[in-house]
Short mmCIF file of C-alpha atoms and ligand atoms in Angstrom, two decimals:
data_model
loop_
_atom_site.label_atom_id
_atom_site.label_comp_id
_atom_site.label_asym_id
_atom_site.label_seq_id
_atom_site.Cartn_x
_atom_site.Cartn_y
_atom_site.Cartn_z
CA UNK V 1 101.55 105.55 103.09
CA UNK V 2 104.32 108.10 102.56
CA UNK V 3 107.72 106.66 103.40
CA UNK V 4 106.42 103.07 103.39
CA UNK V 5 107.53 100.28 101.08
CA UNK V 6 104.45 99.58 98.97
CA UNK V 7 103.83 96.70 96.54
CA UNK V 8 100.82 96.67 94.20
CA UNK V 9 99.67 93.51 92.41
CA UNK V 10 97.12 93.88 89.62
CA UNK V 11 95.06 91.31 87.70
CA UNK V 12 92.72 91.19 84.74
CA UNK V 13 90.05 93.16 86.64
CA UNK V 14 91.98 96.43 86.37
CA UNK V 15 91.80 96.25 82.56
CA UNK V 16 88.12 95.21 82.44
CA UNK V 17 86.88 98.81 82.27
CA UNK V 18 89.21 99.36 79.30
CA UNK V 19 87.30 96.65 77.43
CA UNK V 20 89.66 93.69 77.88
CA UNK V 21 87.75 90.70 79.16
CA UNK V 22 88.84 88.85 82.31
CA UNK V 23 88.83 85.08 82.85
CA UNK V 24 86.65 84.53 85.88
CA UNK V 25 83.82 86.80 84.92
CA UNK V 26 83.15 84.51 81.94
CA UNK V 27 82.91 81.13 83.67
CA UNK V 28 86.57 80.35 83.09
CA UNK V 29 86.43 81.25 79.41
CA UNK V 30 88.78 83.78 77.83
CA UNK V 31 87.07 85.48 74.87
CA UNK V 32 84.95 82.32 74.44
CA UNK V 33 87.93 79.93 74.50
CA UNK V 34 88.56 77.32 77.16
CA UNK V 35 91.85 78.17 78.89
CA UNK V 36 93.16 74.64 78.23
CA UNK V 37 92.67 75.20 74.50
CA UNK V 38 94.65 78.43 74.21
CA UNK V 39 96.81 79.04 77.28
CA UNK V 40 98.86 75.90 77.97
CA UNK V 41 102.07 74.44 76.45
CA UNK V 42 100.03 71.37 75.54
CA UNK V 43 97.60 73.48 73.49
CA UNK V 44 100.57 75.05 71.64
CA UNK V 45 101.92 71.58 70.80
CA UNK V 46 98.53 70.18 69.80
CA UNK V 47 97.15 73.10 67.79
CA UNK V 48 99.68 75.93 67.39
CA UNK V 49 97.60 77.64 64.68
CA UNK V 50 94.67 78.08 67.07
CA UNK V 51 96.87 79.37 69.91
CA UNK V 52 98.72 81.72 67.54
CA UNK V 53 95.48 83.15 66.10
CA UNK V 54 94.13 83.66 69.63
CA UNK V 55 97.18 85.64 70.77
CA UNK V 56 97.49 87.58 67.50
CA UNK V 57 93.89 88.74 68.12
CA UNK V 58 94.83 89.77 71.69
CA UNK V 59 97.90 91.61 70.31
CA UNK V 60 95.84 93.46 67.69
CA UNK V 61 93.29 94.39 70.38
CA UNK V 62 95.92 96.47 72.20
CA UNK V 63 95.57 99.26 69.64
CA UNK V 64 91.81 99.39 70.25
CA UNK V 65 91.89 99.86 74.03
CA UNK V 66 93.00 102.68 76.30
CA UNK V 67 94.14 102.80 79.93
CA UNK V 68 91.36 103.67 82.38
CA UNK V 69 91.36 105.84 85.55
CA UNK V 70 92.57 102.86 87.64
CA UNK V 71 95.77 102.48 85.59
CA UNK V 72 96.38 106.22 85.78
CA UNK V 73 95.69 106.31 89.54
CA UNK V 74 98.42 103.71 90.15
CA UNK V 75 100.89 105.75 88.08
CA UNK V 76 100.03 108.74 90.28
CA UNK V 77 100.48 106.65 93.44
CA UNK V 78 103.93 105.58 92.28
CA UNK V 79 104.93 109.17 91.50
CA UNK V 80 103.84 110.24 94.97
CA UNK V 81 105.60 107.48 96.94
CA UNK V 82 109.31 106.88 97.50
CA UNK V 83 109.16 103.06 97.26
CA UNK V 84 106.50 101.42 95.16
CA UNK V 85 106.81 98.24 93.11
CA UNK V 86 104.06 97.47 90.57
CA UNK V 87 103.59 93.81 89.69
CA UNK V 88 100.96 92.77 87.16
CA UNK V 89 99.55 89.44 86.08
CA UNK V 90 98.28 91.20 82.98
CA UNK V 91 99.83 90.73 79.59
CA UNK V 92 98.47 94.00 78.16
CA UNK V 93 100.44 97.27 78.13
CA UNK V 94 97.84 99.48 79.80
CA UNK V 95 99.89 100.22 82.93
CA UNK V 96 102.74 101.54 80.81
CA UNK V 97 100.37 103.56 78.63
CA UNK V 98 98.70 104.86 81.80
CA UNK V 99 102.04 106.33 82.93
CA UNK V 100 103.63 103.56 85.04
CA UNK V 101 107.30 102.72 84.61
CA UNK V 102 109.26 99.57 85.50
CA UNK V 103 106.17 97.36 85.64
CA UNK V 104 106.97 93.72 86.47
CA UNK V 105 104.96 91.47 84.14
CA UNK V 106 104.94 88.11 85.91
CA UNK V 107 102.89 86.38 83.19
CA UNK V 108 104.67 87.89 80.19
CA UNK V 109 103.64 90.51 77.66
CA UNK V 110 101.67 90.64 74.43
CA UNK V 111 103.96 93.12 72.63
CA UNK V 112 106.96 90.82 72.68
CA UNK V 113 107.40 87.43 71.00
CA UNK V 114 109.83 84.71 72.07
CA UNK V 115 112.12 82.61 69.88
CA UNK V 116 111.31 78.93 70.47
CA UNK V 117 114.95 78.03 69.94
CA UNK V 118 116.98 80.66 71.84
CA UNK V 119 114.31 81.85 74.30
CA UNK V 120 115.14 85.48 73.45
CA UNK V 121 112.24 87.89 73.24
CA UNK V 122 111.80 90.87 70.99
CA UNK V 123 109.16 93.60 70.61
CA UNK V 124 107.16 92.82 67.45
CA UNK V 125 104.22 95.16 66.98
CA UNK V 126 104.56 96.35 63.36
CA UNK V 127 101.49 95.77 61.15
CA UNK V 128 103.39 92.94 59.44
CA UNK V 129 103.79 91.26 62.87
CA UNK V 130 100.06 91.15 63.59
CA UNK V 131 98.72 88.83 60.87
CA UNK V 132 97.58 85.20 61.05
CA UNK V 133 100.79 83.59 59.76
CA UNK V 134 103.48 82.28 62.10
CA UNK V 135 106.49 84.59 62.45
CA UNK V 136 110.20 83.86 62.66
CA UNK V 137 112.82 85.31 64.97
CA UNK V 138 115.57 87.79 64.16
CA UNK V 139 118.02 86.27 66.64
CA UNK V 140 119.07 82.92 65.10
CA UNK V 141 121.31 82.44 62.04
CA UNK V 142 118.56 80.20 60.67
CA UNK V 143 115.34 81.99 61.70
CA UNK V 144 113.16 79.94 64.04
CA UNK V 145 109.44 80.09 64.84
CA UNK V 146 108.45 82.47 67.62
CA UNK V 147 105.74 81.87 70.22
CA UNK V 148 103.69 84.29 72.33
CA UNK V 149 105.90 85.66 75.13
CA UNK V 150 103.29 84.61 77.66
CA UNK V 151 103.52 82.43 80.76
CA UNK V 152 100.99 79.71 80.09
CA UNK V 153 99.29 77.61 82.75
CA UNK V 154 101.82 75.02 83.90
CA UNK V 155 104.82 77.30 83.17
CA UNK V 156 106.98 79.18 85.68
CA UNK V 157 106.05 82.87 86.12
CA UNK V 158 108.76 85.41 85.34
CA UNK V 159 110.84 87.54 87.78
CA UNK V 160 109.83 85.48 90.84
CA UNK V 161 113.01 86.17 92.85
CA UNK V 162 112.50 89.91 92.46
CA UNK V 163 108.79 89.56 93.25
CA UNK V 164 109.30 87.49 96.43
CA UNK V 165 111.99 89.91 97.65
CA UNK V 166 109.70 92.92 97.15
CA UNK V 167 106.66 91.23 98.72
CA UNK V 168 108.56 89.93 101.77
CA UNK V 169 110.01 93.39 102.42
CA UNK V 170 106.89 95.48 101.85
CA UNK V 171 104.89 97.28 104.53
CA UNK V 172 101.73 97.74 102.45
CA UNK V 173 100.48 95.22 99.87
CA UNK V 174 97.64 96.26 97.57
CA UNK V 175 95.79 93.93 95.16
CA UNK V 176 93.56 95.30 92.39
CA UNK V 177 91.29 93.20 90.15
CA UNK V 178 92.40 89.64 90.79
CA UNK V 179 90.24 86.61 91.52
CA UNK V 180 92.79 84.77 93.68
CA UNK V 181 92.54 81.63 91.52
CA UNK V 182 95.91 81.74 89.76
CA UNK V 183 98.99 80.63 91.72
CA UNK V 184 101.62 81.66 92.74
CA UNK V 185 100.18 85.20 92.34
CA UNK V 186 97.25 84.36 94.63
CA UNK V 187 99.66 83.43 97.43
CA UNK V 188 101.56 86.74 97.47
CA UNK V 189 99.04 88.41 99.78
CA UNK V 190 99.58 85.65 102.33
CA UNK V 191 103.37 86.07 102.12
CA UNK V 192 103.00 89.84 102.57
CA UNK V 193 100.71 89.39 105.55
CA UNK V 194 102.88 86.88 107.41
CA UNK V 195 105.80 89.27 106.91
CA UNK V 196 103.83 92.02 108.66
CA UNK V 197 102.43 94.07 105.76
CA UNK V 198 99.05 95.76 105.84
CA UNK V 199 97.02 94.17 103.03
CA UNK V 200 94.44 96.04 100.97
CA UNK V 201 92.07 94.76 98.26
CA UNK V 202 90.19 96.61 95.52
CA UNK V 203 88.03 94.16 93.56
CA UNK V 204 84.56 93.87 92.04
CA UNK V 205 83.71 90.90 94.29
CA UNK V 206 85.33 88.98 97.17
CA UNK V 207 88.14 86.84 95.68
CA UNK V 208 89.00 83.30 96.85
CA UNK V 209 91.77 84.60 99.14
CA UNK V 210 89.69 87.40 100.69
CA UNK V 211 90.49 86.27 104.26
CA UNK V 212 94.10 87.48 103.89
CA UNK V 213 93.10 91.14 103.40
CA UNK V 214 92.98 93.62 106.29
CA UNK V 215 91.04 96.17 104.25
CA UNK V 216 88.54 95.32 101.47
CA UNK V 217 87.07 97.79 98.95
CA UNK V 218 84.44 96.15 96.74
CA UNK V 219 83.57 97.88 93.46
CA UNK V 220 84.94 98.94 90.09
CA UNK V 221 88.65 99.77 90.21
CA UNK V 222 88.25 102.72 87.81
CA UNK V 223 85.68 104.27 90.13
CA UNK V 224 87.31 103.47 93.49
CA UNK V 225 91.04 103.82 92.91
CA UNK V 226 91.37 107.54 92.06
CA UNK V 227 89.88 108.54 95.44
CA UNK V 228 91.69 105.78 97.33
CA UNK V 229 95.03 106.87 95.87
CA UNK V 230 94.28 110.45 96.86
CA UNK V 231 93.61 109.32 100.44
CA UNK V 232 96.68 107.02 100.56
CA UNK V 233 98.94 109.83 99.37
CA UNK V 234 97.54 112.08 102.05
CA UNK V 235 97.72 109.60 104.93
CA UNK V 236 100.73 108.97 107.14
CA UNK V 237 100.05 105.19 107.48
P1 NAD I 301 90.62 86.86 86.76
O1 NAD I 301 90.02 87.04 85.41
O2 NAD I 301 90.74 85.49 87.31
O3 NAD I 301 89.78 87.71 87.81
C1 NAD I 301 89.46 89.06 87.61
C2 NAD I 301 88.92 89.63 88.92
O4 NAD I 301 88.70 91.02 88.69
C3 NAD I 301 87.58 89.03 89.36
O5 NAD I 301 87.66 88.70 90.74
C4 NAD I 301 86.58 90.16 89.14
O6 NAD I 301 85.58 90.20 90.14
C5 NAD I 301 87.45 91.38 89.23
N1 NAD I 301 86.97 92.51 88.41
C6 NAD I 301 86.32 92.47 87.22
N2 NAD I 301 86.10 93.72 86.78
C7 NAD I 301 86.62 94.55 87.71
C8 NAD I 301 86.70 95.96 87.84
N3 NAD I 301 86.22 96.78 86.90
N4 NAD I 301 87.31 96.48 88.94
C9 NAD I 301 87.80 95.67 89.91
N5 NAD I 301 87.74 94.33 89.84
C10 NAD I 301 87.17 93.78 88.76
O7 NAD I 301 92.01 87.60 86.72
P2 NAD I 301 93.40 87.28 87.42
O8 NAD I 301 93.22 87.05 88.87
O9 NAD I 301 94.30 88.36 86.93
O10 NAD I 301 93.90 85.88 86.82
C11 NAD I 301 93.70 85.53 85.47
C12 NAD I 301 94.91 85.36 84.60
O11 NAD I 301 94.43 85.77 83.33
C13 NAD I 301 96.10 86.22 84.83
O12 NAD I 301 97.17 85.37 84.96
C14 NAD I 301 96.30 87.05 83.56
O13 NAD I 301 97.60 86.84 83.04
C15 NAD I 301 95.34 86.50 82.55
N6 NAD I 301 94.53 87.51 81.85
C16 NAD I 301 95.07 88.72 81.57
C17 NAD I 301 94.30 89.70 80.93
C18 NAD I 301 94.95 91.03 80.63
O14 NAD I 301 96.16 91.10 80.43
N7 NAD I 301 94.19 92.14 80.60
C19 NAD I 301 92.96 89.45 80.61
C20 NAD I 301 92.42 88.16 80.92
C21 NAD I 301 93.23 87.21 81.55
#
């Protein structure tokens, strides 16, 4: 893989071994909540207290979890390659804490909050930022309510121009821990493949879009990735 342009896309499965639950492994529930009740703009309008409490709990959980060998293996892969772009659908910070830099968070991040009025985001992870009460921004003259800085279902993912450019130009496209249900992320492997990239999957089970992968490794990412990264760094193609 040395000298190749490599793009890696991760999903909730890479953080599962750190103790953060995925969606699909729980029948479409996220921590016992229906996705429509906590992860859509409509839910925020209908019951903002519930949505806020849900994301505050996810934000507090960050201090209780640690990156696992899969996060660290991807940081090592990036260090060993000349051109690697890491895109994640995850909203946790485990890639960064596992040593990765410049991670593209296409579905937003838990550590930042977004002003509902200006759209500006700001890192808010002090103890006083993690309670049950709504918070206000620091950007407006008259402070406004902030919302989770998350891309909810029905909203446009972030950084898509940069993501499409990287995926169209890559020579190797690797997906780790993603069910292939959530679009447009699920379509990126197809775009990579039609543009000539070799496509590789590391996932606990075959995802919906499994037919677009040239190479499939089924199993736990934390167990498989360290050795795979070792072999990729050693191989010329
Ligand atoms: P998903 O929950 O739909 O699917 C997870 C996939 O990971 C499944 O196919 C499962 O078989 C696989 N998996 C589970 N444990 C694994 C392991 N140890 N090793 C390898 N694979 C494993 O996740 P998705 O495709 O990322 O889509 C769901 C959406 O949910 C994303 O948009 C994401 O933003 C959000 N989400 C994020 C987090 C997080 O930030 N950690 C957690 C839950 C959901």
